[in-house]
Each structure stands twice: as structure tokens, then as C-alpha cells.
């Protein structure tokens, strides 16, 4: 593993011949607009080949690994305490197909897996400002996307026109990108070679929808997560009768259900500053 401030010489040739490359970003987030002093930090991975890339949270990979170990050793039973420690604000994956230009977003709402193809393009304005970030020579660019103004620093030292989250389309790898309000930031910290793109488990059927329909479902969930889950379990989502994770439906006892509902309401109350505002 290489730190960003260390060896960059020869990275380009290494990337070209490697099976896949992992760029590790530190993601900082202010998810509660009423408490801007609270900053959440997580790592996220951008795994890239010449054909495609996938962006996802580090905790997602750790959860998948934990699920696998528990299935093998505990007969399918799960330690809820361990799972709670792996809860993440990067609970989505984004796949980019460089040949088709398709950018696919995957996420879960309540019990159900959804995906949509991003239908908005990023129009970048490359600015004259340059900066050294670690050992990378970078140039600044600006775009307006999903209700925010974003500033990115990209390097042509790395031959991938890609970046974290949905960001791509600049003539090189995005080393850093942040919004103008300072709510969200993605900073490249490490790079490493890996054998192949990670195969993340989806945990059930995926409902393919249009972006606007996904946003409507997400808005309903944020407004009243408990009622949304009850409707979802009855198959009344309005899009498709959803499938539970793992294919079976288990109803928690009243005490567990009340605890879950209270936790979801509190989370929705604090997560009022999403990365996409519109």
C-alpha cells in the first residue's frame, strides 16, 4: 500500500498493467445542518479497471466480510452489536461503465434494494488554478450538480478520467473534491493494486427504477420511516412488491419494533443535509 505523499514515480505504468487499482478516499460529511460542528469521517474505495469502476464505503466491505464469517461459523445467526458498529453514511454503491458511459447508483431503502441510472451530466469548467496535493500536480475544476457547487482537483499523472462518488469526466483522476459550503469532501489518501474488482453482495432482488422514482421513495421513507416499512412489507411501495433481504420476512416483537422505529426517526431527524439537495 502506498501513501499519497510517498512514491508516485512509476504509478502510471503500474496502473496500466495492473488488473485493478484501488483509490482510498477519506470522506468528511456534515449530515446535520443544525449541528455543523459535528463532522463524520469514513473511508471509501474507488476500485478501477480500464473498463469500469465501483465506488463504495469501506464499512460495506467489512459488513460483507462479517456476514460471510457469521454464515460459516454461526449457522446464519448475526451479532447485532458488531453490525451496529459498521453502520455507515456511505450506504450505497456507484458503478461506472466507461464503454457505455452508464453511471448506476445502488442503494437500499428500508428492506429493499433499488438501482437507477444517473440521467444528469456534469458540465465541468476547468480553472487556471493549480496546486500540489501530496506528490500530485493538480488543476482545479468546477461543476454544479444536484443542488451544490463542487470544486475538484484532478491530476493527469493517473490515466483514469474518474473520481469518487458520481464525479468523473475530467482529463485525469480526481484527487480531491468538495462542495462550496464545506459540507462534503472526498480526499485521496492511499492507492494500492488489487487482483480484481470487488464483488459486493446485494442481499436480495434489486428493483430497477428511474432516478425520480427512487427519490420519491426515499422522500416517503424520510418523512415516516416506520410507516414506509409497514407499507413496504405489505407490498404497497407503488413501484414493485419488494423482497426482504435474504428472501424471508420476520416480524420483530413489539419492543424491538418500537426501538427500531425510534432509532430510525432519530436518524432521519439528524440526517437532514444529504449530499444531493435536488
Coordinates of C-alpha atoms in Angstrom, one line a residue:
X1 CA 0.0 0.0 0.0
X2 CA 1.3 3.5 -0.9
X3 CA 0.6 6.7 0.9
X4 CA -0.4 9.6 -1.3
X5 CA 2.6 11.6 0.0
X6 CA 5.1 8.9 -0.9
X7 CA 6.1 7.2 -4.2
X8 CA 4.2 8.4 -7.2
X9 CA 7.0 7.8 -9.7
X10 CA 6.1 4.9 -12.0
X11 CA 2.5 4.8 -10.8
X12 CA 1.2 5.4 -14.3
X13 CA 2.9 2.3 -15.8
X14 CA 1.9 0.2 -12.8
X15 CA -1.8 1.2 -13.2
X16 CA -1.8 0.3 -16.9
X17 CA -0.7 -3.2 -16.4
X18 CA -2.4 -4.0 -13.0
X19 CA -5.7 -6.0 -13.0
X20 CA -7.4 -3.4 -10.9
X21 CA -6.5 -0.4 -8.7
X22 CA -8.0 0.8 -5.5
X23 CA -8.0 4.5 -4.6
X24 CA -8.9 5.1 -1.0
X25 CA -10.6 8.4 -0.1
X26 CA -11.3 9.9 3.2
X27 CA -14.9 11.2 3.1
X28 CA -15.9 14.0 5.5
X29 CA -19.6 14.8 6.0
X30 CA -21.8 17.3 7.8
X31 CA -25.1 15.4 7.7
X32 CA -26.9 17.5 10.3
X33 CA -27.4 21.1 9.2
X34 CA -28.5 22.1 12.8
X35 CA -25.1 20.9 14.2
X36 CA -22.4 21.9 11.7
X37 CA -19.7 21.3 14.3
X38 CA -20.4 17.5 14.1
X39 CA -18.2 16.1 11.3
X40 CA -18.5 12.4 10.3
X41 CA -15.5 10.8 8.7
X42 CA -15.3 7.5 6.8
X43 CA -13.2 5.8 4.2
X44 CA -14.5 4.9 0.8
X45 CA -13.0 2.8 -2.1
X46 CA -12.9 3.6 -5.8
X47 CA -11.9 0.3 -7.5
X48 CA -10.9 0.9 -11.1
X49 CA -10.1 -1.1 -14.2
X50 CA -9.8 0.3 -17.8
X51 CA -13.4 -0.8 -18.4
X52 CA -15.3 0.2 -15.3
X53 CA -15.2 1.4 -11.7
X54 CA -17.1 0.9 -8.5
X55 CA -17.3 3.3 -5.6
X56 CA -18.4 2.1 -2.1
X57 CA -17.8 2.6 1.6
X58 CA -15.1 0.7 3.5
X59 CA -17.6 -0.4 6.1
X60 CA -19.7 -2.0 3.3
X61 CA -16.8 -4.3 2.5
X62 CA -16.3 -5.0 6.3
X63 CA -20.1 -5.9 6.6
X64 CA -20.0 -8.3 3.7
X65 CA -16.9 -10.0 5.3
X66 CA -18.7 -10.2 8.7
X67 CA -21.8 -11.7 7.1
X68 CA -19.7 -14.3 5.4
X69 CA -17.8 -15.3 8.6
X70 CA -21.1 -15.5 10.6
X71 CA -22.8 -17.7 8.0
X72 CA -19.8 -20.0 8.1
X73 CA -19.3 -20.2 11.8
X74 CA -22.7 -19.4 13.4
X75 CA -25.2 -21.1 11.1
X76 CA -26.5 -17.8 9.8
X77 CA -27.1 -16.0 13.1
X78 CA -25.8 -12.5 13.4
X79 CA -24.2 -10.4 16.1
X80 CA -26.3 -7.2 16.1
X81 CA -23.7 -5.3 18.1
X82 CA -21.0 -5.9 15.5
X83 CA -23.4 -4.8 12.8
X84 CA -24.2 -1.6 14.6
X85 CA -20.6 -0.7 14.7
X86 CA -20.4 -1.0 10.9
X87 CA -23.4 1.3 10.2
X88 CA -22.3 3.8 7.5
X89 CA -23.4 7.1 5.9
X90 CA -21.9 5.7 2.6
X91 CA -24.6 3.0 2.3
X92 CA -24.6 2.9 -1.5
X93 CA -22.5 1.8 -4.4
X94 CA -21.9 3.5 -7.7
X95 CA -20.8 1.7 -10.8
X96 CA -19.4 3.5 -13.9
X97 CA -19.1 1.7 -17.2
X98 CA -16.5 3.6 -19.2
X99 CA -17.5 2.0 -22.5
X100 CA -21.2 2.9 -22.4
X101 CA -20.9 6.0 -20.1
X102 CA -23.6 4.5 -17.8
X103 CA -23.4 5.6 -14.2
X104 CA -25.5 3.3 -12.0
X105 CA -26.5 4.0 -8.4
X106 CA -27.4 1.2 -6.0
X107 CA -28.8 1.7 -2.5
X108 CA -31.3 0.3 0.0
X109 CA -34.4 2.0 1.3
X110 CA -35.7 0.2 4.4
X111 CA -35.6 -3.5 3.4
X112 CA -35.4 -3.1 -0.3
X113 CA -32.6 -2.8 -2.9
X114 CA -33.0 -0.2 -5.6
X115 CA -30.9 1.0 -8.5
X116 CA -31.1 3.7 -11.1
X117 CA -29.0 5.1 -14.0
X118 CA -27.9 8.6 -13.4
X119 CA -29.6 10.8 -16.1
X120 CA -27.8 14.1 -15.3
X121 CA -24.4 15.0 -16.9
X122 CA -21.7 17.0 -15.2
X123 CA -20.5 20.0 -17.1
X124 CA -17.0 20.9 -15.9
X125 CA -15.3 24.3 -16.1
X126 CA -11.5 23.8 -15.9
X127 CA -10.0 26.7 -14.0
X128 CA -6.4 28.0 -14.3
X129 CA -5.6 27.4 -10.6
X130 CA -3.1 24.6 -9.9
X131 CA -1.9 23.0 -6.6
X132 CA 0.3 20.2 -5.3
X133 CA -1.6 17.7 -3.3
X134 CA 0.8 15.2 -1.8
X135 CA 3.1 14.5 -4.8
X136 CA 0.4 15.0 -7.3
X137 CA 0.3 18.1 -9.5
X138 CA -3.4 19.0 -9.8
X139 CA -5.6 21.5 -11.5
X140 CA -8.9 22.9 -10.3
X141 CA -12.3 22.5 -11.9
X142 CA -15.8 23.5 -11.0
X143 CA -19.3 22.0 -11.7
X144 CA -22.8 22.4 -10.4
X145 CA -24.5 19.1 -9.6
X146 CA -27.6 18.1 -7.7
X147 CA -28.0 21.5 -6.0
X148 CA -24.4 22.0 -5.0
X149 CA -21.4 23.8 -6.4
X150 CA -18.4 21.5 -6.4
X151 CA -14.7 22.2 -6.8
X152 CA -12.4 19.3 -7.8
X153 CA -8.6 19.0 -8.1
X154 CA -7.6 16.4 -10.8
X155 CA -4.2 15.1 -11.9
X156 CA -3.2 13.9 -15.4
X157 CA -0.5 11.8 -13.7
X158 CA -3.0 9.0 -13.3
X159 CA -4.7 7.8 -16.6
X160 CA -8.3 7.4 -15.3
X161 CA -10.9 10.1 -16.0
X162 CA -12.7 9.1 -12.9
X163 CA -13.3 10.1 -9.3
X164 CA -15.2 9.4 -6.1
X165 CA -19.0 9.3 -5.8
X166 CA -20.6 10.2 -9.2
X167 CA -17.8 12.5 -10.2
X168 CA -16.0 11.8 -13.5
X169 CA -15.3 13.4 -16.9
X170 CA -12.1 15.4 -16.1
X171 CA -8.9 14.6 -18.0
X172 CA -7.4 12.6 -15.1
X173 CA -8.1 11.2 -11.7
X174 CA -9.9 13.4 -9.2
X175 CA -7.6 13.7 -6.1
X176 CA -9.9 16.0 -4.1
X177 CA -13.5 17.3 -4.5
X178 CA -15.5 19.4 -2.1
X179 CA -18.7 21.4 -2.2
X180 CA -18.7 25.2 -1.8
X181 CA -20.4 25.1 1.6
X182 CA -17.8 22.7 3.1
X183 CA -20.5 20.1 3.9
X184 CA -18.9 17.2 1.9
X185 CA -15.3 16.4 0.9
X186 CA -13.5 13.5 -0.7
X187 CA -9.7 13.4 -0.3
X188 CA -7.5 10.7 -1.8
X189 CA -5.3 9.2 0.8
X190 CA -3.9 5.9 -0.5
X191 CA -3.6 3.8 -3.6
X192 CA -3.0 0.1 -4.0
X193 CA -3.2 -2.7 -6.6
X194 CA -5.8 -5.4 -6.2
X195 CA -6.5 -8.6 -8.1
X196 CA -9.9 -7.7 -9.4
X197 CA -13.0 -5.5 -8.8
X198 CA -14.8 -6.3 -5.6
X199 CA -17.9 -8.4 -5.9
X200 CA -20.3 -6.9 -3.4
X201 CA -23.3 -8.9 -2.2
X202 CA -26.7 -7.3 -2.9
X203 CA -28.7 -9.2 -0.3
X204 CA -31.9 -9.8 -2.3
X205 CA -33.6 -8.7 -5.5
X206 CA -32.9 -5.3 -7.0
X207 CA -35.8 -3.1 -8.0
X208 CA -34.7 -1.1 -11.1
X209 CA -36.3 2.4 -11.3
X210 CA -35.8 5.8 -12.8
X211 CA -34.0 8.3 -10.6
X212 CA -37.1 10.4 -10.0
X213 CA -39.0 7.4 -8.8
X214 CA -36.1 6.4 -6.4
X215 CA -36.1 10.0 -5.0
X216 CA -39.9 9.8 -4.4
X217 CA -39.4 6.5 -2.5
X218 CA -36.6 8.0 -0.5
X219 CA -38.7 11.1 0.4
X220 CA -41.5 8.9 1.6
X221 CA -39.1 6.9 3.8
X222 CA -37.5 10.0 5.3
X223 CA -40.9 11.5 6.1
X224 CA -42.1 8.5 8.0
X225 CA -39.7 5.5 8.0
X226 CA -41.9 3.3 10.2
X227 CA -45.0 3.7 8.1
X228 CA -42.9 3.2 4.9
X229 CA -41.5 -0.1 6.2
X230 CA -45.0 -1.3 7.1
X231 CA -46.3 -0.5 3.6
X232 CA -43.2 -2.0 2.0
X233 CA -43.7 -5.3 3.9
X234 CA -47.3 -5.4 2.6
X235 CA -46.0 -4.9 -1.0
X236 CA -47.5 -1.4 -1.3
X237 CA -44.4 0.5 -2.4
X238 CA -46.1 1.8 -5.5
X239 CA -43.3 0.5 -7.8
X240 CA -42.9 -3.2 -7.2
X241 CA -43.7 -5.7 -4.4
X242 CA -40.4 -5.6 -2.6
X243 CA -38.4 -8.5 -1.4
X244 CA -36.9 -8.8 2.0
X245 CA -33.2 -9.3 2.5
X246 CA -32.5 -13.0 2.2
X247 CA -35.9 -13.7 0.9
X248 CA -37.8 -14.3 4.2
X249 CA -39.9 -12.0 6.3
X250 CA -39.5 -11.9 10.0
X251 CA -41.6 -9.6 12.2
X252 CA -39.8 -8.3 15.3
X253 CA -41.6 -8.4 18.7
X254 CA -43.3 -5.1 19.7
X255 CA -40.4 -3.9 21.9
X256 CA -37.8 -4.5 19.2
X257 CA -40.1 -2.8 16.6
X258 CA -40.6 0.3 18.9
X259 CA -36.9 0.5 19.4
X260 CA -36.2 0.3 15.7
X261 CA -38.8 2.9 14.9
X262 CA -37.5 5.3 17.4
X263 CA -33.9 4.8 16.1
X264 CA -35.0 5.4 12.5
X265 CA -36.9 8.6 13.4
X266 CA -33.9 10.0 15.3
X267 CA -31.5 9.2 12.4
X268 CA -33.8 10.9 9.9
X269 CA -34.0 13.9 12.1
X270 CA -30.2 14.3 12.2
X271 CA -29.6 13.3 8.6
X272 CA -31.2 16.4 7.1
X273 CA -28.3 17.5 4.9
X274 CA -27.9 15.0 2.1
X275 CA -25.2 15.2 -0.5
X276 CA -27.7 15.8 -3.2
X277 CA -30.1 18.7 -2.5
X278 CA -32.2 18.4 -5.6

